[in-house]
């Protein structure tokens, strides 16, 4: 199975900050990776697919990069509505595996 | 509008069974593989099972034969039969479209407790 290690598990940031979250795959997954945002009590929403393609309607301050084993989600200027938990998931091979999540909190 | 609506969750005793259903609308259901993902309270996301367009099922090792996924294209529906339920299966269960997980239902809550 391909495992995903996500870091950090939590971070504190201020509105306007640049935030970076990383996911590392235990083996190469090409660009078969998605990023999701989940707010408390809500359904996860896809932000990015194919590692770097923005899902329809997602603000351009979100971006993704990476290929193979190292992937990054960047929020260029954190907004109040971005405080949430973020997950990566690999869908290169079964079973799909989610990272452990990164909780982004207000500093 | 693309929509997935889950049903069938509830309270069940350890060792019991439940059958979850997911009704899809707004897209050509038969053209997509479908999945179930769960989330325990305060925990992360965990893939539970998937079914291909041809009906082939996929499971993680942890399912250990307790869960059975199926689909019925004529009814635009996917099902998850869960047997020998344990406390650790307590979670919100989401129905999800495609391996790329682009569309999620609102979830149905399963509580396993005596």
Short mmCIF file of C-alpha atoms in Angstrom, two decimals:
data_model
loop_
_atom_site.label_atom_id
_atom_site.label_comp_id
_atom_site.label_asym_id
_atom_site.label_seq_id
_atom_site.Cartn_x
_atom_site.Cartn_y
_atom_site.Cartn_z
CA UNK A 1 0.00 0.00 0.00
CA UNK A 2 1.13 3.55 -0.68
CA UNK A 3 1.13 5.62 2.50
CA UNK A 4 0.85 9.41 2.66
CA UNK A 5 2.66 11.39 5.32
CA UNK A 6 1.30 14.90 5.77
CA UNK A 7 3.00 17.71 7.66
CA UNK A 8 2.61 19.65 9.77
CA UNK A 9 -0.33 18.15 11.65
CA UNK A 10 -1.33 21.65 12.71
CA UNK A 11 -0.19 25.22 12.29
CA UNK A 12 -1.12 28.66 13.52
CA UNK A 13 -1.14 31.52 11.07
CA UNK A 14 -2.49 35.02 10.63
CA UNK A 15 -4.72 36.43 7.96
CA UNK A 16 -2.52 37.36 5.02
CA UNK A 17 0.17 34.79 5.76
CA UNK A 18 1.53 32.40 3.18
CA UNK A 19 0.89 28.81 4.27
CA UNK A 20 2.49 25.63 2.96
CA UNK A 21 1.40 22.06 3.66
CA UNK A 22 3.36 19.03 2.49
CA UNK A 23 2.46 15.45 1.66
CA UNK A 24 5.00 12.75 1.03
CA UNK A 25 4.15 9.45 -0.64
CA UNK A 26 5.90 6.23 0.39
CA UNK A 27 6.49 5.53 -3.30
CA UNK A 28 6.02 7.38 -6.55
CA UNK A 29 2.47 8.29 -7.48
CA UNK A 30 3.14 10.50 -10.52
CA UNK A 31 0.65 13.37 -10.05
CA UNK A 32 -2.26 11.22 -8.81
CA UNK A 33 -2.94 13.38 -5.78
CA UNK A 34 -5.78 15.56 -4.57
CA UNK A 35 -6.12 18.16 -1.83
CA UNK A 36 -9.28 18.71 0.23
CA UNK A 37 -10.51 21.32 2.66
CA UNK A 38 -12.84 20.40 5.49
CA UNK A 39 -14.48 22.77 7.92
CA UNK A 40 -15.91 21.51 11.24
CA UNK A 41 -19.10 19.56 10.73
CA UNK A 42 -18.92 19.92 6.98
CA UNK A 43 -18.22 17.69 4.00
CA UNK A 44 -14.69 17.68 2.55
CA UNK A 45 -14.40 19.85 -0.56
CA UNK A 46 -11.88 19.17 -3.29
CA UNK A 47 -9.47 22.03 -3.88
CA UNK A 48 -6.94 20.55 -6.27
CA UNK A 49 -6.65 17.45 -8.41
CA UNK A 50 -3.85 15.97 -10.45
CA UNK A 51 -1.51 17.59 -7.92
CA UNK A 52 -1.73 21.08 -9.38
CA UNK A 53 -5.07 21.64 -11.15
CA UNK A 54 -7.49 23.91 -9.34
CA UNK A 55 -10.99 22.49 -8.90
CA UNK A 56 -13.75 24.62 -10.40
CA UNK A 57 -14.67 27.60 -8.24
CA UNK A 58 -11.65 27.37 -5.94
CA UNK A 59 -9.93 30.73 -5.33
CA UNK A 60 -6.62 31.27 -7.08
CA UNK A 61 -4.81 31.83 -3.76
CA UNK A 62 -4.75 28.04 -3.50
CA UNK A 63 -2.11 26.21 -5.52
CA UNK A 64 -0.60 22.76 -5.63
CA UNK A 65 2.69 21.42 -6.86
CA UNK A 66 4.76 18.27 -6.92
CA UNK A 67 5.28 15.02 -8.75
CA UNK A 68 6.36 11.57 -7.70
CA UNK A 69 6.66 11.55 -3.92
CA UNK A 70 6.68 15.17 -2.72
CA UNK A 71 3.64 17.43 -2.94
CA UNK A 72 2.76 20.86 -1.62
CA UNK A 73 -0.43 22.82 -1.06
CA UNK A 74 0.14 26.56 -0.79
CA UNK A 75 -2.27 29.27 0.29
CA UNK A 76 -0.69 32.49 -0.90
CA UNK A 77 -2.57 34.85 1.42
CA UNK A 78 -4.60 33.21 4.15
CA UNK A 79 -8.17 34.44 4.44
CA UNK A 80 -10.54 34.07 7.42
CA UNK A 81 -12.59 31.44 5.58
CA UNK A 82 -9.48 29.30 5.03
CA UNK A 83 -9.18 28.23 8.64
CA UNK A 84 -9.98 24.54 8.32
CA UNK A 85 -8.38 21.10 8.10
CA UNK A 86 -6.67 20.07 4.88
CA UNK A 87 -6.11 16.55 3.58
CA UNK A 88 -4.18 15.06 0.71
CA UNK A 89 -5.10 11.73 -0.87
CA UNK A 90 -3.29 9.51 -3.33
CA UNK A 91 -5.34 7.71 -5.95
CA UNK A 92 -2.48 6.23 -7.92
CA UNK A 93 -3.17 2.71 -6.75
CA UNK A 94 -5.58 0.91 -4.45
CA UNK A 95 -6.16 1.49 -1.66
CA UNK A 96 -6.55 5.28 -1.87
CA UNK A 97 -4.78 6.70 1.17
CA UNK A 98 -5.40 10.00 2.91
CA UNK A 99 -2.79 12.01 4.71
CA UNK A 100 -3.39 12.56 8.40
CA UNK A 101 -4.62 16.11 7.92
CA UNK A 102 -3.32 19.59 8.72
CA UNK A 103 -5.39 21.81 10.97
CA UNK A 104 -4.89 25.49 10.13
CA UNK A 105 -5.73 27.67 13.12
CA UNK A 106 -5.85 31.37 13.76
CA UNK A 107 -2.78 32.81 15.44
CA UNK B 1 -27.04 19.35 -10.25
CA UNK B 2 -24.70 16.51 -9.37
CA UNK B 3 -25.84 15.02 -6.07
CA UNK B 4 -25.15 12.05 -3.83
CA UNK B 5 -27.55 11.26 -0.99
CA UNK B 6 -26.69 8.65 1.61
CA UNK B 7 -29.11 6.81 3.85
CA UNK B 8 -29.24 3.81 6.12
CA UNK B 9 -27.09 4.93 9.02
CA UNK B 10 -28.13 4.55 12.61
CA UNK B 11 -27.41 2.92 15.95
CA UNK B 12 -26.46 -0.75 15.90
CA UNK B 13 -25.12 -3.11 18.53
CA UNK B 14 -21.65 -4.62 18.24
CA UNK B 15 -21.77 -7.63 15.97
CA UNK B 16 -24.77 -6.28 14.12
CA UNK B 17 -25.24 -5.31 10.47
CA UNK B 18 -26.27 -2.25 8.50
CA UNK B 19 -26.79 -1.53 4.84
CA UNK B 20 -25.94 1.93 3.61
CA UNK B 21 -27.36 3.29 0.38
CA UNK B 22 -26.29 6.15 -1.84
CA UNK B 23 -28.60 7.60 -4.48
CA UNK B 24 -26.89 9.49 -7.26
CA UNK B 25 -28.37 12.08 -9.60
CA UNK B 26 -27.29 14.69 -12.12
CA UNK B 27 -24.70 12.59 -13.93
CA UNK B 28 -24.30 9.33 -15.87
CA UNK B 29 -23.93 7.04 -12.89
CA UNK B 30 -22.91 3.97 -14.86
CA UNK B 31 -19.81 5.77 -16.17
CA UNK B 32 -18.22 6.35 -12.77
CA UNK B 33 -16.60 4.18 -10.16
CA UNK B 34 -18.03 4.89 -6.72
CA UNK B 35 -16.55 4.81 -3.23
CA UNK B 36 -17.28 4.97 0.46
CA UNK B 37 -15.07 7.03 2.77
CA UNK B 38 -15.57 7.28 6.52
CA UNK B 39 -14.55 9.67 9.28
CA UNK B 40 -14.64 8.89 12.96
CA UNK B 41 -15.40 11.70 15.38
CA UNK B 42 -12.40 13.99 15.55
CA UNK B 43 -10.45 11.73 13.21
CA UNK B 44 -9.18 11.80 9.66
CA UNK B 45 -10.58 10.41 6.45
CA UNK B 46 -10.40 6.70 5.67
CA UNK B 47 -11.27 4.97 2.41
CA UNK B 48 -13.60 2.05 3.07
CA UNK B 49 -14.36 0.52 -0.31
CA UNK B 50 -14.89 1.17 -3.99
CA UNK B 51 -16.74 -0.36 -6.92
CA UNK B 52 -15.71 -0.06 -10.55
CA UNK B 53 -17.95 0.69 -13.49
CA UNK B 54 -17.94 -3.03 -14.22
CA UNK B 55 -19.05 -3.84 -10.67
CA UNK B 56 -15.66 -5.06 -9.47
CA UNK B 57 -15.25 -4.31 -5.75
CA UNK B 58 -12.18 -2.95 -4.01
CA UNK B 59 -11.45 -3.11 -0.30
CA UNK B 60 -8.66 -2.22 2.08
CA UNK B 61 -7.13 -5.08 4.02
CA UNK B 62 -8.77 -3.73 7.16
CA UNK B 63 -12.25 -4.54 5.79
CA UNK B 64 -11.38 -8.24 6.31
CA UNK B 65 -14.45 -9.43 4.46
CA UNK B 66 -16.88 -7.63 6.75
CA UNK B 67 -17.97 -5.03 4.19
CA UNK B 68 -19.53 -5.67 0.79
CA UNK B 69 -19.96 -2.92 -1.77
CA UNK B 70 -22.31 -3.21 -4.72
CA UNK B 71 -23.99 -1.03 -7.29
CA UNK B 72 -27.27 -1.02 -9.18
CA UNK B 73 -26.98 1.13 -12.26
CA UNK B 74 -30.71 0.88 -13.04
CA UNK B 75 -31.37 2.68 -9.76
CA UNK B 76 -28.32 4.97 -9.86
CA UNK B 77 -27.35 3.58 -6.50
CA UNK B 78 -24.40 2.16 -4.63
CA UNK B 79 -24.64 0.16 -1.43
CA UNK B 80 -22.42 -0.83 1.46
CA UNK B 81 -23.38 -3.91 3.44
CA UNK B 82 -21.56 -3.82 6.76
CA UNK B 83 -21.45 -6.94 8.92
CA UNK B 84 -19.90 -7.85 12.27
CA UNK B 85 -19.77 -4.20 13.20
CA UNK B 86 -17.40 -3.00 15.90
CA UNK B 87 -17.13 0.16 17.97
CA UNK B 88 -14.28 1.24 15.73
CA UNK B 89 -16.66 1.37 12.77
CA UNK B 90 -18.50 4.28 14.36
CA UNK B 91 -18.16 7.14 11.91
CA UNK B 92 -19.78 9.34 9.32
CA UNK B 93 -19.85 7.42 6.04
CA UNK B 94 -19.58 9.44 2.86
CA UNK B 95 -20.50 8.31 -0.63
CA UNK B 96 -17.94 9.64 -3.10
CA UNK B 97 -17.85 9.79 -6.88
CA UNK B 98 -14.85 8.47 -8.77
CA UNK B 99 -11.32 7.46 -7.89
CA UNK B 100 -10.47 11.17 -8.05
CA UNK B 101 -13.11 11.78 -5.35
CA UNK B 102 -14.58 14.87 -6.95
CA UNK B 103 -18.10 14.78 -5.49
CA UNK B 104 -19.11 13.87 -1.93
CA UNK B 105 -22.46 13.23 -0.33
CA UNK B 106 -23.48 14.79 2.97
CA UNK B 107 -22.77 11.59 4.85
CA UNK B 108 -24.72 9.19 7.04
CA UNK B 109 -23.80 8.47 10.65
CA UNK B 110 -23.19 4.96 11.90
CA UNK B 111 -22.93 4.39 15.64
CA UNK B 112 -21.92 0.99 16.96
CA UNK B 113 -22.70 0.75 20.65
CA UNK B 114 -24.47 -1.44 23.14
#
